[in-house]
mmCIF file of C-alpha atoms in Angstrom:
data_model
loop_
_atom_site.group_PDB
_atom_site.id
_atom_site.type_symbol
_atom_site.label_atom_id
_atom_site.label_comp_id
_atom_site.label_asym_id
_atom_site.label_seq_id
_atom_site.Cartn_x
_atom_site.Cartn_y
_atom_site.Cartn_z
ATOM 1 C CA UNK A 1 160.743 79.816 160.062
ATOM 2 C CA UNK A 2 162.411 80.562 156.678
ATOM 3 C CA UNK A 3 161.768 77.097 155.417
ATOM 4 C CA UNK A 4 158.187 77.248 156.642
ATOM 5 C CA UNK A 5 157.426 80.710 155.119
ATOM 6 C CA UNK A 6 159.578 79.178 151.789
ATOM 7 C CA UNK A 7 157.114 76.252 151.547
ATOM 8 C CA UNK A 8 153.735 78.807 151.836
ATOM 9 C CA UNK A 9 155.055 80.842 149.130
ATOM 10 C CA UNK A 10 155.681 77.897 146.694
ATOM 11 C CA UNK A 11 151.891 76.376 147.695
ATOM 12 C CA UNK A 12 150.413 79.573 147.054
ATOM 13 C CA UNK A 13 152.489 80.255 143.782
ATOM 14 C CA UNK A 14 150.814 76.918 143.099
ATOM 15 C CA UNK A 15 147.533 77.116 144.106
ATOM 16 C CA UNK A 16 147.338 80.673 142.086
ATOM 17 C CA UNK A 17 148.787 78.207 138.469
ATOM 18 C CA UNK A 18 146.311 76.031 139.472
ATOM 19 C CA UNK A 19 143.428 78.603 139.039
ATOM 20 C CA UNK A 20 145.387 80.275 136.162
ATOM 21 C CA UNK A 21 144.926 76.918 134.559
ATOM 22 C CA UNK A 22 141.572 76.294 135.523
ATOM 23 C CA UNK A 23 140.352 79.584 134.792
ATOM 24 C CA UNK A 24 142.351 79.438 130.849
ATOM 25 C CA UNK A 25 140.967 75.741 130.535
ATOM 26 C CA UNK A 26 137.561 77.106 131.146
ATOM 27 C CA UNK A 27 137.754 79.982 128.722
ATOM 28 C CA UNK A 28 139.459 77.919 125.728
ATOM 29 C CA UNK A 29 138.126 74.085 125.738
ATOM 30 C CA UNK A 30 140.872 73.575 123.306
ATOM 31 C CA UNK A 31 143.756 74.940 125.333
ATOM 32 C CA UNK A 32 146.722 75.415 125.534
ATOM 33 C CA UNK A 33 144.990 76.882 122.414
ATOM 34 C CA UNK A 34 145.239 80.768 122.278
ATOM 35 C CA UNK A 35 141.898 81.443 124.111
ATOM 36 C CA UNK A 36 139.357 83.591 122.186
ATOM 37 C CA UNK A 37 137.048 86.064 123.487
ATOM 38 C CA UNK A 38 133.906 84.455 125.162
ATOM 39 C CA UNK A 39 131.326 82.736 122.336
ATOM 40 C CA UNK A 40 128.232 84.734 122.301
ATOM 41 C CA UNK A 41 126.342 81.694 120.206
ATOM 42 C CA UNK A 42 122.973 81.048 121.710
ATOM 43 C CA UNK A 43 123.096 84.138 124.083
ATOM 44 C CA UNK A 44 119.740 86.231 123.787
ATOM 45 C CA UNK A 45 120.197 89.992 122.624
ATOM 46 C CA UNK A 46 118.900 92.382 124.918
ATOM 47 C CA UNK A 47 116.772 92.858 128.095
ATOM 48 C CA UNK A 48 115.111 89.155 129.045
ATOM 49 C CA UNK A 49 111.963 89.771 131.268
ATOM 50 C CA UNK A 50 109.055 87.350 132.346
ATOM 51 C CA UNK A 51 105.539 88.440 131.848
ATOM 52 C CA UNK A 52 102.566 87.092 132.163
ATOM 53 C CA UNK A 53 99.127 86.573 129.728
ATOM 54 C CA UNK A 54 96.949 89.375 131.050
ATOM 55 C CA UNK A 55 94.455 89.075 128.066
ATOM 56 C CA UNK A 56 93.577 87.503 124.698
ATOM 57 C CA UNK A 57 91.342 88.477 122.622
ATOM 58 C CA UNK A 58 90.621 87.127 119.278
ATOM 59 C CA UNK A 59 89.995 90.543 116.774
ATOM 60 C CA UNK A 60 89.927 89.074 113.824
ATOM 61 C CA UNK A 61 89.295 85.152 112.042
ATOM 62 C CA UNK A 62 92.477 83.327 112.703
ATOM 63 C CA UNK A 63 94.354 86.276 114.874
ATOM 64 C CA UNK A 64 94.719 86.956 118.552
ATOM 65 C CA UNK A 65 95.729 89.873 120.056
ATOM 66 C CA UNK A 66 97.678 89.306 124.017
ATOM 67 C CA UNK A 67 98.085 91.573 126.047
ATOM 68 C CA UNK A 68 101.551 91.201 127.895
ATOM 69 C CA UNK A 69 101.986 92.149 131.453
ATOM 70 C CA UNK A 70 104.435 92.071 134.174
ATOM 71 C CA UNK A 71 103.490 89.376 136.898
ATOM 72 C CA UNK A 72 103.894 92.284 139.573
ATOM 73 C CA UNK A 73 101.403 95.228 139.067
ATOM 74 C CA UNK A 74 104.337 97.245 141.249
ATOM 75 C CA UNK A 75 107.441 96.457 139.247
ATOM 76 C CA UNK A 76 107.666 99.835 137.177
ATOM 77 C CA UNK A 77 106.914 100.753 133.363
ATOM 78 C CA UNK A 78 108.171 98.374 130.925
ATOM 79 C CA UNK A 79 110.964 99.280 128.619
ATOM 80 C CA UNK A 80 109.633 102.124 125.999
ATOM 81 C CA UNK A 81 109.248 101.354 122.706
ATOM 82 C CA UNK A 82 108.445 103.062 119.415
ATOM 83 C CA UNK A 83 106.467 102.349 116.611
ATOM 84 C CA UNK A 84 107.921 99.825 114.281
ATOM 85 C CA UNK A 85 109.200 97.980 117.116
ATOM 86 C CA UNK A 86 109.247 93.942 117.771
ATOM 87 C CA UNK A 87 109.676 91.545 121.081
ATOM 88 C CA UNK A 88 110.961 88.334 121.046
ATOM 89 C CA UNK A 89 108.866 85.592 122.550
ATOM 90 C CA UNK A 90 110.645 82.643 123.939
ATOM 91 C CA UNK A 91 107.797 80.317 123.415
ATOM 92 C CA UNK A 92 107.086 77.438 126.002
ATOM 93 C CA UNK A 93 109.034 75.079 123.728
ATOM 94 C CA UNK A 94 111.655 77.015 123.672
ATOM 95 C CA UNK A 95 111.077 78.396 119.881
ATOM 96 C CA UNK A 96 111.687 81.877 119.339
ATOM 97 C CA UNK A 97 109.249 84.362 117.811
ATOM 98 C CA UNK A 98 108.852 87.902 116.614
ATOM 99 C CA UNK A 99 105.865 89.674 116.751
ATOM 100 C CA UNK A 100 105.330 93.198 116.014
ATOM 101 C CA UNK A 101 103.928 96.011 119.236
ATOM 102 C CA UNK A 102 100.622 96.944 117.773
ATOM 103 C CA UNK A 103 99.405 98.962 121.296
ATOM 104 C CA UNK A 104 99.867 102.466 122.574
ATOM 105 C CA UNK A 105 103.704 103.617 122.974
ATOM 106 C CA UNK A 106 102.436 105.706 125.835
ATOM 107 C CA UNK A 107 101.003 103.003 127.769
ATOM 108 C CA UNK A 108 104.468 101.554 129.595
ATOM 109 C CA UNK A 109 102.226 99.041 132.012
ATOM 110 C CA UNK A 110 101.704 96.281 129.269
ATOM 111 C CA UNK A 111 102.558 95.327 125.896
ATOM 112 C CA UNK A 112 100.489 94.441 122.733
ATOM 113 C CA UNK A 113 101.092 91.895 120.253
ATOM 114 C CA UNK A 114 98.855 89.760 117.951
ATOM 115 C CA UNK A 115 99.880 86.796 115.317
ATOM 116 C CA UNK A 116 97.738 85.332 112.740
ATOM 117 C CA UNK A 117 97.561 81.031 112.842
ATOM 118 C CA UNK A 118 99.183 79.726 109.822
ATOM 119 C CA UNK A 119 98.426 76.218 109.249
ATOM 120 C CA UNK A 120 101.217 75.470 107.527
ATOM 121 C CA UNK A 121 104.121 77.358 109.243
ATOM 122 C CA UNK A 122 106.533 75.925 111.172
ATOM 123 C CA UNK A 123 104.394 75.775 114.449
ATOM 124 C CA UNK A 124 105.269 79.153 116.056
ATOM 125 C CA UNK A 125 101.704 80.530 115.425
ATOM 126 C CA UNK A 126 99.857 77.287 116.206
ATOM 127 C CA UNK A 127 101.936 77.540 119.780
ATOM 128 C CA UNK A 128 101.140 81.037 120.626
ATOM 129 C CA UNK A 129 97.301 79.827 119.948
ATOM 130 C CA UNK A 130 97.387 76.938 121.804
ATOM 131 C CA UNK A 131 99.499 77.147 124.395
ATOM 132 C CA UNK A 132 99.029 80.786 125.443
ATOM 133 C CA UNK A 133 96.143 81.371 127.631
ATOM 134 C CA UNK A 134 95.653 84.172 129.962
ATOM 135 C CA UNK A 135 97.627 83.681 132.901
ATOM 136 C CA UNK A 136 100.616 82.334 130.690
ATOM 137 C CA UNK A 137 103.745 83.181 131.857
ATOM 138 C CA UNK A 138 106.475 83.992 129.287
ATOM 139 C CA UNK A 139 109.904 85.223 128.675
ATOM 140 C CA UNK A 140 109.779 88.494 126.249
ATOM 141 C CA UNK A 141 113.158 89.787 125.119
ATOM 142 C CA UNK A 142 112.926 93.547 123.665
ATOM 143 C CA UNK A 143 111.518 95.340 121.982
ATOM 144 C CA UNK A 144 113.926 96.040 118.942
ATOM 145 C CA UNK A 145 113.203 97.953 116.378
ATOM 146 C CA UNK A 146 114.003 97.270 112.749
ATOM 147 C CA UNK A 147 111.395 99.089 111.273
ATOM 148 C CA UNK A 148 111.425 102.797 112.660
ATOM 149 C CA UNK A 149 109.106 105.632 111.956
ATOM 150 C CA UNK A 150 111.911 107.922 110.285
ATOM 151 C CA UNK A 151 110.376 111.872 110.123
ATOM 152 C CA UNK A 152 108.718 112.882 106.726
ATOM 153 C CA UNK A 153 106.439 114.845 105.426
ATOM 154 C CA UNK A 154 104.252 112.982 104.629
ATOM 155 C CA UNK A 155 103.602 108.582 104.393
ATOM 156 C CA UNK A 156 102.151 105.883 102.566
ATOM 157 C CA UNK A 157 100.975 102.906 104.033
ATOM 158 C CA UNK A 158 100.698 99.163 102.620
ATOM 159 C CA UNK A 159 99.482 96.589 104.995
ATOM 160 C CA UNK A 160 98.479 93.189 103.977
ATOM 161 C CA UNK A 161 96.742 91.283 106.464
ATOM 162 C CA UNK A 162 98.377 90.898 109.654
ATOM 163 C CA UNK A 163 100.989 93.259 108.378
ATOM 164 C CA UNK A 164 98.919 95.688 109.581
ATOM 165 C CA UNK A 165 100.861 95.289 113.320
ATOM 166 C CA UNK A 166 103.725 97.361 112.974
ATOM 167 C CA UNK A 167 101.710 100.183 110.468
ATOM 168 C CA UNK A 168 98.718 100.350 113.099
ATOM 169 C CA UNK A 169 101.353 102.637 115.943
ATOM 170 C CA UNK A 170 102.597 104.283 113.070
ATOM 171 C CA UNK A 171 99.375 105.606 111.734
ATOM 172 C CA UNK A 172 98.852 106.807 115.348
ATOM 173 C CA UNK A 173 101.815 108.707 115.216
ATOM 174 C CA UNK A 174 101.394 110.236 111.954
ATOM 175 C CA UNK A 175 97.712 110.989 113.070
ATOM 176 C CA UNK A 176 99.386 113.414 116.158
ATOM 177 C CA UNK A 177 102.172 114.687 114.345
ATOM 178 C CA UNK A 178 100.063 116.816 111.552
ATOM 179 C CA UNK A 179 101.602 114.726 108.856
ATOM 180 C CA UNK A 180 100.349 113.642 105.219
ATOM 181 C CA UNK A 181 99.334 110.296 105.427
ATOM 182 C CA UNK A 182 97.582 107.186 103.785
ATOM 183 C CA UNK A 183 97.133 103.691 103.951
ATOM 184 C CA UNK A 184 95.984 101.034 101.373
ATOM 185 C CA UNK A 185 94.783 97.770 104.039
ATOM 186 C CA UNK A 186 94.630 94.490 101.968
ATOM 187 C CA UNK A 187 93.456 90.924 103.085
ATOM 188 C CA UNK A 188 91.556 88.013 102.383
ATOM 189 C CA UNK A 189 88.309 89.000 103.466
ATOM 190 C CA UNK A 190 86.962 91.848 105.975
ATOM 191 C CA UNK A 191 86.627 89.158 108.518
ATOM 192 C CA UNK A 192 89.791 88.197 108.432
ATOM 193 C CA UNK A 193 91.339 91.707 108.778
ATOM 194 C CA UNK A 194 92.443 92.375 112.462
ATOM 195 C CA UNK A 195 92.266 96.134 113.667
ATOM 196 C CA UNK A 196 89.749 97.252 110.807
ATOM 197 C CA UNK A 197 87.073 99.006 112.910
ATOM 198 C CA UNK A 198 89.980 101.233 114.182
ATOM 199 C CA UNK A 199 92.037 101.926 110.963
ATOM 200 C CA UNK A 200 88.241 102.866 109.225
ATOM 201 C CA UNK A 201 87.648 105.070 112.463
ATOM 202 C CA UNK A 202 91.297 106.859 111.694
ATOM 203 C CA UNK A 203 90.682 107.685 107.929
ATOM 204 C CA UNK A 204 87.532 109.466 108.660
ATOM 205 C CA UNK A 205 89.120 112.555 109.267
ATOM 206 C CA UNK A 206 89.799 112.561 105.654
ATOM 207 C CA UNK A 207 87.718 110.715 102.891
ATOM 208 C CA UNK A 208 89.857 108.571 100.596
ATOM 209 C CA UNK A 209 92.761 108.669 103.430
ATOM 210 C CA UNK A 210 92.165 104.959 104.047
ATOM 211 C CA UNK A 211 91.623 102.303 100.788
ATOM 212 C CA UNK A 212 90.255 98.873 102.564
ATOM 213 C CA UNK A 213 90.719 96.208 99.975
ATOM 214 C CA UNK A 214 89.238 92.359 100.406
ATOM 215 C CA UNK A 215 90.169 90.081 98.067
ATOM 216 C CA UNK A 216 86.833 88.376 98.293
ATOM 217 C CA UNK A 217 85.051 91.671 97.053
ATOM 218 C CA UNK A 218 87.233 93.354 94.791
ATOM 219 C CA UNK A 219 90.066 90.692 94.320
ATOM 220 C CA UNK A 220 93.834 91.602 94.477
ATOM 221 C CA UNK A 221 95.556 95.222 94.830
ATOM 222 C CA UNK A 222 95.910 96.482 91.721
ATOM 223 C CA UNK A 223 99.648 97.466 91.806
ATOM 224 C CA UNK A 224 99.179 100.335 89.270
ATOM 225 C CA UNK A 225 97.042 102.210 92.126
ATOM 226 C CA UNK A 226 98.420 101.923 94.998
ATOM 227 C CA UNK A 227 99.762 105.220 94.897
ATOM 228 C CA UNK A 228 96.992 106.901 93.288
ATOM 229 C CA UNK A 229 96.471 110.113 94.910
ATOM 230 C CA UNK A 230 99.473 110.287 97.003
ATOM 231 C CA UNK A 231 102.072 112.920 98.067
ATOM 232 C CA UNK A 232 104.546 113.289 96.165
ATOM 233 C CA UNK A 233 108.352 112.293 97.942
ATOM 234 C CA UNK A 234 106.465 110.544 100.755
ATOM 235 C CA UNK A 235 108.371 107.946 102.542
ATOM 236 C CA UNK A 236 106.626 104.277 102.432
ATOM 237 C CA UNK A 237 106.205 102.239 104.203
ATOM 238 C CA UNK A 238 105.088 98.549 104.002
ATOM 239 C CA UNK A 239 104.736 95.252 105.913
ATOM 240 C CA UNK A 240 102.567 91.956 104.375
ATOM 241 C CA UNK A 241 103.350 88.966 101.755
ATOM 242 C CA UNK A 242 106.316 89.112 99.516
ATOM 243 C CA UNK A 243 104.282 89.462 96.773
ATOM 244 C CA UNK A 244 102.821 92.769 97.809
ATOM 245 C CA UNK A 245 106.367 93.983 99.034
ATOM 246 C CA UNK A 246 107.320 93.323 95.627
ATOM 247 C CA UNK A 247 104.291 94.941 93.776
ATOM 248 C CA UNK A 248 104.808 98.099 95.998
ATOM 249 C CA UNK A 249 108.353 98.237 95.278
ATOM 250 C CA UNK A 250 108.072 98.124 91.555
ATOM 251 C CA UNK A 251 105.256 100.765 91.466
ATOM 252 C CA UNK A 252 106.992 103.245 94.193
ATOM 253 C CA UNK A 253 107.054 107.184 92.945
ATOM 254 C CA UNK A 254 110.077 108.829 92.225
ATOM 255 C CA UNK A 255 111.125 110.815 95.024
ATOM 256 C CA UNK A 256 110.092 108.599 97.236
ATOM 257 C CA UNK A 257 111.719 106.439 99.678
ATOM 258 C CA UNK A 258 110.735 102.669 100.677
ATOM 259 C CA UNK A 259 110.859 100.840 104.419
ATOM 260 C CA UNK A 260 109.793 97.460 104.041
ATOM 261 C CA UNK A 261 108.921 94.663 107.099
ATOM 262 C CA UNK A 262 108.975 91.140 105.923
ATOM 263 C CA UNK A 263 107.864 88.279 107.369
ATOM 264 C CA UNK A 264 110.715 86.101 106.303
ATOM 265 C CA UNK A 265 113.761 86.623 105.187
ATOM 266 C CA UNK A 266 114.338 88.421 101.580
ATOM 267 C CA UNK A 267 114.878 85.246 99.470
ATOM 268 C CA UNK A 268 118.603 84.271 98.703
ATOM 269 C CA UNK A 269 120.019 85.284 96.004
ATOM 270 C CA UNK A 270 120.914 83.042 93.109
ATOM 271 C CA UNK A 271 124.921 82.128 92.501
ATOM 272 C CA UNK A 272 125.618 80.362 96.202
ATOM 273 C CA UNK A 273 128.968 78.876 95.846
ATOM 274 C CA UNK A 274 130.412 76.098 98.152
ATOM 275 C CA UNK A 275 132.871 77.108 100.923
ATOM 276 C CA UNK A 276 134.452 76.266 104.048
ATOM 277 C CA UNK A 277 134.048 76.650 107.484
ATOM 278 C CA UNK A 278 136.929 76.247 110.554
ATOM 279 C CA UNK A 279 135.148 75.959 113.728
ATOM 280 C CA UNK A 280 138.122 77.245 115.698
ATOM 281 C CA UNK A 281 137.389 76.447 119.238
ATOM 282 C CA UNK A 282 136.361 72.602 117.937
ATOM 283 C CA UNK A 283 139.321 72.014 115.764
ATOM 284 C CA UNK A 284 137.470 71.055 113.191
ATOM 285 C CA UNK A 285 136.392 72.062 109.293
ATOM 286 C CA UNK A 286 132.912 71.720 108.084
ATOM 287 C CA UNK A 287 132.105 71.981 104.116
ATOM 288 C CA UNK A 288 129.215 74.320 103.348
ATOM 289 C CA UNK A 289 127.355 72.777 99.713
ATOM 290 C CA UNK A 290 126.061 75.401 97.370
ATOM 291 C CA UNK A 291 122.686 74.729 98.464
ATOM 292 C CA UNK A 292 122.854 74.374 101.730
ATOM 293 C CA UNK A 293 123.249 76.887 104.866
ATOM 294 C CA UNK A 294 126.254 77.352 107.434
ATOM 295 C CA UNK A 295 124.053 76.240 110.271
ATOM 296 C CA UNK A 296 122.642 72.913 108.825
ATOM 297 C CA UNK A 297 126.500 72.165 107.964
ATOM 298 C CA UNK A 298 127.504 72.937 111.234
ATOM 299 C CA UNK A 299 124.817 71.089 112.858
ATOM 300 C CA UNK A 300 126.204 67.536 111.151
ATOM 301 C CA UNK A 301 129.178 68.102 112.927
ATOM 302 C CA UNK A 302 127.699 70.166 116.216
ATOM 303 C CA UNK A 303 124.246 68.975 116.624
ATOM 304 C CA UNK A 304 123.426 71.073 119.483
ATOM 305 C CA UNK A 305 124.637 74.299 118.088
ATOM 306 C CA UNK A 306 121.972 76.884 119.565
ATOM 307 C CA UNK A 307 119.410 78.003 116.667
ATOM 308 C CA UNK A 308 115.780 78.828 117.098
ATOM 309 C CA UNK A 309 114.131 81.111 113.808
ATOM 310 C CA UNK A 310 116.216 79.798 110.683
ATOM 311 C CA UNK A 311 115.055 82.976 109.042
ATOM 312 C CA UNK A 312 117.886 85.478 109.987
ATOM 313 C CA UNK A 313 115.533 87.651 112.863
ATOM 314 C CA UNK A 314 116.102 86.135 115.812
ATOM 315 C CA UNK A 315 119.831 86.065 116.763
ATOM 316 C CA UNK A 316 120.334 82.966 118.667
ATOM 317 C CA UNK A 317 122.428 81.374 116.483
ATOM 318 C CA UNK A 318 124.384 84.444 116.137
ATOM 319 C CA UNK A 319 128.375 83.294 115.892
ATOM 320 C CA UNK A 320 131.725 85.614 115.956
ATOM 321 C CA UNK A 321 133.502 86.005 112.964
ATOM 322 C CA UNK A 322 137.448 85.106 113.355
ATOM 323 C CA UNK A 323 138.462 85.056 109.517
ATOM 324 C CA UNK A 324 137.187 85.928 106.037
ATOM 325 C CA UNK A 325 134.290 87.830 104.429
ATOM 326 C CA UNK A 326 130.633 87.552 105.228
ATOM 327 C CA UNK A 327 127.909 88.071 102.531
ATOM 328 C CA UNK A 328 125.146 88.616 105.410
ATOM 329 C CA UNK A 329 121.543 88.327 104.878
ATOM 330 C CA UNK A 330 119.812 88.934 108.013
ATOM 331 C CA UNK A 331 116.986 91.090 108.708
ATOM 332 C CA UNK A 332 118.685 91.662 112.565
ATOM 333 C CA UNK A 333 122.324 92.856 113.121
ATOM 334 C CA UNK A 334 123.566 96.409 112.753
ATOM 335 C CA UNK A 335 126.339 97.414 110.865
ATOM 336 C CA UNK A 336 128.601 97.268 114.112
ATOM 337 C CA UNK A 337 127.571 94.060 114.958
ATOM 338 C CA UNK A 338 128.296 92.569 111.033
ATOM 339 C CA UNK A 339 131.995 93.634 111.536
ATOM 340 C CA UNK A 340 132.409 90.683 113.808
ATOM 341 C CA UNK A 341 129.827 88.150 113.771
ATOM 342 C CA UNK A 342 127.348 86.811 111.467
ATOM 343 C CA UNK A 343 124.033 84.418 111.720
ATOM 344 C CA UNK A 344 124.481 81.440 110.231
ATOM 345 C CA UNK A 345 121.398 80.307 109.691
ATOM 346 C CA UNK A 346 121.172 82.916 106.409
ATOM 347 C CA UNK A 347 124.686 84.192 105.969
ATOM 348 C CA UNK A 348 127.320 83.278 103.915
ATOM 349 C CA UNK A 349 130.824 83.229 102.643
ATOM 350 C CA UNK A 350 132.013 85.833 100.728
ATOM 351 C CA UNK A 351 135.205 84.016 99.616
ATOM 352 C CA UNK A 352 136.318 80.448 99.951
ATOM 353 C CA UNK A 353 136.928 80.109 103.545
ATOM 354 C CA UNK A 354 135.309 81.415 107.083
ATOM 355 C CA UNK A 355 136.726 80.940 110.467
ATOM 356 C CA UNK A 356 134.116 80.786 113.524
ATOM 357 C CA UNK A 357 134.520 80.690 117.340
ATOM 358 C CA UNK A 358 133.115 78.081 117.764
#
């Protein structure tokens, strides 16, 4: 009996290395390696949810608006949002998009987006026009919000084109709350503008409230005026082309403070310097040119590294930082989330050297 009980404690002793083993093998592909914490590369941030097309209208030339609804009329409210906030659609390619909530906040049964075909994006648009009829079922992440409605007195609003999404909630909410507000709506043409009849319908409570301005009547925004008129200290905010962010930053009041929504990333500043980067769970080193990003280096060495946007908003190729200094230029993670990882589609080096887990 001793020798019996003897050889069951050495098999299970084993059987339990064995696992130990498997488990550190599993965890650390480069073992006996020092295993790092698990790689959060590729992993989507936030609640994941399937819903369905429940409508699509198209409210303005070039722009439809879907309305976003769970595929069981019984499953609950959706996750509340605010205004300012974004979802994530996974696209049925796989891409991943951000579009801005234009509904009703109080209305917790659907959500509201609309996007605006560009012709010569990078397909995203042409997808979500194509491909997504009613009855399309998709996966949403969200919402996020980048772009909150902070408390003021009063508010300024520049939308240009189909930057009028995120303002549209917001001028709601300024509407209820008693506040100071107006908006100067650029675009194109009046045809083109998605949302008009309602943002003309919310400045009639107060003439001048609401400046409507179509290129093809009165050409561009003149920079000079776009405050005329407006409270002083008011907090701004702004969403459109660069080119109006940037004409609306250079004329903002004194006293007053600026929230801007872009629709890509801020453009990188000049000065990038070579680096390196150790991709510490590959055991290998990867050199980053001046003119080139992290995740286009990487991807010459790891061509299936997870990456979807390439602009910095969506997160998927979101990487842990194990070494060095990160000059980060996203428009996603928090200042928590920058202590220890970085996207690497935008982001950069700080000094000579990075190390990833990866």
């Amino acid at each position: 009996m001793p020798r019996i009980r003897t050889v069951a404690a050495v098999a299970g002793a084993a059987l339990l290395v064995r696992r130990a083993v498997r488990s550190r093998m599993g965890t650390a592909p480069l073992w006996p390696m020092p295993a790092l914490q698990t790689p959060i590369s590729g992993r989507p941030r936030g609640r994941a949810q399937r819903l369905r097309v429940a409508a699509r209208t198209e409210v303005a030339d070039g722009v439809v608006r879907l309305r976003l609804a769970p595929r069981d009329s019984g499953s609950g409210p959706l996750p509340a949002w605010e205004p300012g906030a974004h979802l994530d659609l996974v696209l049925p390619s796989g891409a991943v998009r951000q579009y801005s909530l234009c509904g009703d906040p109080a209305d917790r049964t659907a959500y509201t987006v609309a996007t605006r075909l560009i012709e010569d994006g990078r397909g995203g648009s042409r997808e979500v026009h194509e491909k997504l009829a009613e009855g399309t079922e998709i996966e949403v992440r969200g919402p996020r919000n980048r772009f909150p409605l902070e408390p003021a007195h009063a508010y300024v609003f520049v939308a240009g084109g189909i930057g009028i999404t995120p303002v549209l909630p917001m001028l709601r909410a300024a509407e209820l709350s008693g506040a100071q507000w107006q908006l100067v709506y650029a675009g194109r043409s009046r045809a083109s503008m998605p949302f008009l009849d309602e943002v003309e319908r919310l400045g009639r409570s107060r003439r001048g409230r609401v400046t409507v301005i179509a290129e093809d009547e009165s050409g561009r925004p003149d920079a000079a005026a776009l405050f005329d008129g407006a409270p002083q200290a008011a907090a701004v905010y702004c969403c459109g082309p660069e080119g109006l962010m940037d004409a609306v930053a250079a004329a903002l009041p004194h006293g007053s403070t600026l929230h801007l929504e872009r629709f890509t990333p801020a453009a990188a500043t000049e000065g990038n310097t070579a680096f390196e980067v150790e991709l510490r769970r590959s055991g290998t080193t990867v050199a980053v040119p001046a003119d080139e990003t992290v995740l286009a280096a990487v991807r010459e060495q790891l061509p299936n590294v997870a990456y979807s946007c390439e602009q910095g908003f969506c997160g998927t190729c979101r990487l842990r930082v194990v070494a060095g200094e990160v000059e980060h230029r996203d428009e996603l993670l928090t200042d928590e989330e920058r202590r220890d990882s970085m996207l690497i589609c935008v982001s950069r080096a700080r000094g000579g050297r990075l190390v990833l887990d990866l």
